[in-house]
Coordinates of C-alpha atoms in Angstrom, one line a residue:
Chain A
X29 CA -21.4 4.3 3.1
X30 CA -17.9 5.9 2.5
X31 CA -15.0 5.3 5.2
X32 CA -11.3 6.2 5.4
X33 CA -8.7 4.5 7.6
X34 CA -5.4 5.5 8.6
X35 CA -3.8 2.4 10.4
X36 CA -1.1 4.4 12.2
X37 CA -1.5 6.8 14.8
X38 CA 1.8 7.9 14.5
X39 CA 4.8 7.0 12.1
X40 CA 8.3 8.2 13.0
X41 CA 11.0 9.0 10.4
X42 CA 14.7 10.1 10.0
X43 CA 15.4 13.1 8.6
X44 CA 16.2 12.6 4.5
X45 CA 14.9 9.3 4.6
X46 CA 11.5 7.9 2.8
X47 CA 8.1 8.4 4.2
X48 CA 5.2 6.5 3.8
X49 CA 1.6 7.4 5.8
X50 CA -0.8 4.9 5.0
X51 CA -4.7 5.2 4.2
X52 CA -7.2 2.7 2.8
X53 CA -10.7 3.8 2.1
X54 CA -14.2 1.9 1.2
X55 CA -16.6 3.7 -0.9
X56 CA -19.9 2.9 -3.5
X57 CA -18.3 3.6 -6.9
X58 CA -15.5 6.1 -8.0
X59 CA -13.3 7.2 -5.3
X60 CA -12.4 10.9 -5.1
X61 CA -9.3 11.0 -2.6
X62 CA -7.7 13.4 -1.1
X63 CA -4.8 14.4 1.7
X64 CA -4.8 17.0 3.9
X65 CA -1.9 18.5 6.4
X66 CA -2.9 20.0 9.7
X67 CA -0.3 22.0 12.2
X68 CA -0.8 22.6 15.4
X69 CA -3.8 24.9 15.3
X70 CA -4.3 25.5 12.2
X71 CA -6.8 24.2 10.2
X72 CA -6.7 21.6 7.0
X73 CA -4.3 22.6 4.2
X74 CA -4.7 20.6 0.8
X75 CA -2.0 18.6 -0.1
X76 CA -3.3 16.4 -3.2
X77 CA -6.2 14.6 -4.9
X78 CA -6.8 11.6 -7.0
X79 CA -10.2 11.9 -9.4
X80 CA -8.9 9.7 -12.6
X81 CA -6.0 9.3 -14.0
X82 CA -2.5 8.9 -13.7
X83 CA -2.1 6.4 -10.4
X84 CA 0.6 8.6 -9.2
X85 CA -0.3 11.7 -8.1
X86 CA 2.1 14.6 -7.1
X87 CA 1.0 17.4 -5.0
X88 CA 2.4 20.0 -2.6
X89 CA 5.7 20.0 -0.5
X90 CA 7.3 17.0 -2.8
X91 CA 4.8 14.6 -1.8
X92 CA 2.9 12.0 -3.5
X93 CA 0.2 9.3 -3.1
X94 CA -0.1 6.6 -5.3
X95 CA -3.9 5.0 -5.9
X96 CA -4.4 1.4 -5.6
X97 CA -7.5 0.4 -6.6
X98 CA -7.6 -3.7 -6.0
X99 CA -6.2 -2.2 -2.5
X100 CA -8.2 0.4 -2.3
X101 CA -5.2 2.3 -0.7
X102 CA -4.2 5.5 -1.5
X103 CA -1.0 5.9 0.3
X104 CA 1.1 9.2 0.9
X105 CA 4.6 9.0 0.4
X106 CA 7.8 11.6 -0.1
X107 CA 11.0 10.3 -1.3
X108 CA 13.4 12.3 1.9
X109 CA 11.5 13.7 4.5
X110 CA 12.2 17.3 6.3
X111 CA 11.5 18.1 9.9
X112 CA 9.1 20.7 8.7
X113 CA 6.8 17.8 7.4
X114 CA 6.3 16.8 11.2
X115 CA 2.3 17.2 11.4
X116 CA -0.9 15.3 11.4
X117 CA -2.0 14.5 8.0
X118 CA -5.4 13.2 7.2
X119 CA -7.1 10.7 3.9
X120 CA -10.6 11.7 3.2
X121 CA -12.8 10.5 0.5
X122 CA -16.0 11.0 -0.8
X123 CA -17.8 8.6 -4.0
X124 CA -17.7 10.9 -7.2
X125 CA -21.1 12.3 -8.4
X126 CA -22.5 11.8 -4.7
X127 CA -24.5 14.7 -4.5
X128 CA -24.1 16.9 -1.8
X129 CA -21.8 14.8 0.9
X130 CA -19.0 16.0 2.6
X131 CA -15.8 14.4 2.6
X132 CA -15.2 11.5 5.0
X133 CA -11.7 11.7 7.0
X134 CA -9.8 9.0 8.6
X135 CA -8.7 9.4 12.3
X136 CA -5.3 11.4 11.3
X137 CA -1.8 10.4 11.6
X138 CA 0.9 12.1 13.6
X139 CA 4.3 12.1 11.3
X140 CA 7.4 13.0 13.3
X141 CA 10.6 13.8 11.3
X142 CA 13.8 13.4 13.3
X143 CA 16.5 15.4 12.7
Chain B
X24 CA -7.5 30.9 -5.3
X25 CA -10.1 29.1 -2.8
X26 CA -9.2 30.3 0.2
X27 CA -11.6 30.5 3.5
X28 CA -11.1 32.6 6.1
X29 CA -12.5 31.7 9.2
X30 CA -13.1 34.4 12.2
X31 CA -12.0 34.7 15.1
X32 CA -9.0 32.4 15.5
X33 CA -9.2 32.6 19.4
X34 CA -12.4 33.0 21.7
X35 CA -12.0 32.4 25.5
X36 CA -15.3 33.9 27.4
X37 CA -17.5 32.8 30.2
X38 CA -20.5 29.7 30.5
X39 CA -23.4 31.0 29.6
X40 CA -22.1 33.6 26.6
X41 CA -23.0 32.7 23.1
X42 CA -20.5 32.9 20.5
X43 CA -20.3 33.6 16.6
X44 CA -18.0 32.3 14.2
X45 CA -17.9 33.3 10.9
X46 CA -16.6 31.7 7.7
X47 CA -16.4 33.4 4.5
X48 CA -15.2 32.5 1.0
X49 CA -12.7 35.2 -0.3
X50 CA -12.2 34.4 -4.1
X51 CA -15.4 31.8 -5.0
X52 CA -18.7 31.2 -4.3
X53 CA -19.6 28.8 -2.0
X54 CA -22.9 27.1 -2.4
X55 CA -21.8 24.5 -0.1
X56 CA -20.2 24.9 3.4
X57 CA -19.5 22.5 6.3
X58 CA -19.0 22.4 9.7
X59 CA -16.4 20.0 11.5
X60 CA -15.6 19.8 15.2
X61 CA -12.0 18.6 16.5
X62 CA -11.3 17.2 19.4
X63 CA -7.8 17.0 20.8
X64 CA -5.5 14.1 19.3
X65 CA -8.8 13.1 17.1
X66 CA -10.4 13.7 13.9
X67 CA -12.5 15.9 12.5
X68 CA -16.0 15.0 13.2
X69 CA -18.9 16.5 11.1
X70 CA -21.3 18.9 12.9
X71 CA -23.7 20.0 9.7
X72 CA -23.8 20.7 6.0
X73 CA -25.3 24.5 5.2
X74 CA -26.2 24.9 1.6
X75 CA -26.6 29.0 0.6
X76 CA -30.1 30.2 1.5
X77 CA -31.6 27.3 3.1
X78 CA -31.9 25.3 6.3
X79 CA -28.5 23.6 7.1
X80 CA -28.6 19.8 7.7
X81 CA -27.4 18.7 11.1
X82 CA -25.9 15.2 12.3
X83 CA -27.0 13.1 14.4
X84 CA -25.9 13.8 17.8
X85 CA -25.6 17.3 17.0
X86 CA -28.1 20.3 19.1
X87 CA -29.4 22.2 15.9
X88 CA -30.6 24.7 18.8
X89 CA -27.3 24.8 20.3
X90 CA -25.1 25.1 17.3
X91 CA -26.8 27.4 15.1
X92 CA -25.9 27.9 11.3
X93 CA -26.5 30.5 9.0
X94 CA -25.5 30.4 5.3
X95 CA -27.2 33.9 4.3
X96 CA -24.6 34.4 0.9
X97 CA -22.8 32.8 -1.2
X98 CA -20.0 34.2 0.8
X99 CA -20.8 33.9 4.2
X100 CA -21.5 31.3 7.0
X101 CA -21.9 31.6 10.2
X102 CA -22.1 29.3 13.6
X103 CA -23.1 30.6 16.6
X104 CA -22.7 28.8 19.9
X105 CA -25.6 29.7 22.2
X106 CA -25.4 29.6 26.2
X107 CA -21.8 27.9 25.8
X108 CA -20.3 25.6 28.6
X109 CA -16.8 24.3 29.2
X110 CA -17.7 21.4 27.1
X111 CA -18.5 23.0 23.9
X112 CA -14.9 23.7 24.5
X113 CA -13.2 22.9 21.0
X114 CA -11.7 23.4 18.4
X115 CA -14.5 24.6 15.2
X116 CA -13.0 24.9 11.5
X117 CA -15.4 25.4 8.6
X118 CA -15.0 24.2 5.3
X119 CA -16.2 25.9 1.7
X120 CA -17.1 24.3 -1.5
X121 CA -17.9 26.1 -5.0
X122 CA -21.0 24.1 -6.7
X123 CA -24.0 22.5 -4.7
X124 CA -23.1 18.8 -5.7
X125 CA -20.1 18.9 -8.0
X126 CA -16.7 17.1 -7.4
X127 CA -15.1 20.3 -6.4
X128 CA -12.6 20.1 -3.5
X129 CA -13.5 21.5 0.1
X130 CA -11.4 24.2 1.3
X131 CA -10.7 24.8 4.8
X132 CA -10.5 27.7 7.0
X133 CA -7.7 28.0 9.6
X134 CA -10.3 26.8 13.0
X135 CA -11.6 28.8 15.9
X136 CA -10.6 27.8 19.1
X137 CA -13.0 27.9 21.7
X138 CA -12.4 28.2 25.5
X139 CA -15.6 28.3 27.8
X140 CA -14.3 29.1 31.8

């Protein structure tokens, strides 16, 4: 069985400083991971994914997600946040070569970037 | 490239109407397409999995009769919500992928949201 979670319903930031949103995941084998941005009505936009590789991944908007994998964390991080990054962003993961599954999503995190 | 477009955006009509949603593919093939219900502050939960020309797989908890799913292309899905009530009220995005089985990514459409009065 494959599960994301996303400890923090919500994560507040100033304006230019460091964010981090936090996701671990469980999975049987490989992890293929992935974060997604969602505003208000809108559906999912792709941010990044991790297959193999490089630990550090860099995807859209300056962010970043480095994989863990004694931690089996996968967390997204940009170095200064904007108040245009203020969304809900979602982890998902599904095991590599698993067929036909659909990604698995963690409940979602609401980032709010103070100016 | 990969981008979904999901139709309509917006749907407010009366209890008892059914309603279509389409989802189409613009620039791939997509063997695989999925169907995700959000409710408000929450995630997305899964409704079914629709593979291109055959039966599309429900989950549990889910009224196949209800939510109806039709994958006719490699293009095209639709859902249709039959004799909707005010708590099918939702919000409905689809999601594509190329390659029934492969590690491809999903793509996502931009949601319907549906009002029933």
């Amino acid at each position: 069985a494959q599960s994301v979670a996303q400890p923090e319903d919500q994560v507040n930031v100033a304006e230019g400083n460091p964010l981090t949103v936090k996701c671990t995941y469980s999975v049987s084998g490989n992890p293929y991971l992935f974060w997604y941005v969602q505003y208000p009505n809108r559906g999912l936009q792709f941010l990044l994914k991790y297959i193999t590789g490089d630990n550090l991944v860099k995807g859209s908007y300056g962010f970043e997600a480095e994989f863990n994998k004694s931690q089996t964390s996968f967390h997204l991080k940009k170095p200064s946040a904007l108040v245009s990054d203020s969304a809900l962003y979602f982890c998902a993961v599904r095991a590599l070569n698993s067929g036909n599954t659909p990604l698995v999503f963690g409940k979602g995190t609401r980032l709010s970037v103070i100016a | 490239g990969a981008v979904v477009s999901q139709h309509p955006s917006r749907v407010i009509c009366k209890s008892g109407t059914s309603v279509k949603i389409e989802c189409r593919s613009l620039d791939f093939q997509a063997t695989t397409m999925f169907w995700y219900r959000q409710f408000p502050k929450q995630s997305l939960m899964l409704m079914a999995t629709s593979n291109e020309g055959s039966k599309a797989t429900y989950e549990q908890g889910v009224e196949k009769d209800k939510f109806l799913i039709n994958h006719a292309s490699l293009t095209l899905s639709t859902l249709t919500v039959t004799s909707a009530h005010p708590e099918d009220s939702s919000f409905y995005i689809c999601s594509a992928r190329r390659g029934q089985g492969s590690n491809q990514p999903q793509h996502f459409g931009d949601g319907t949201r549906l009002s029933i009065l």
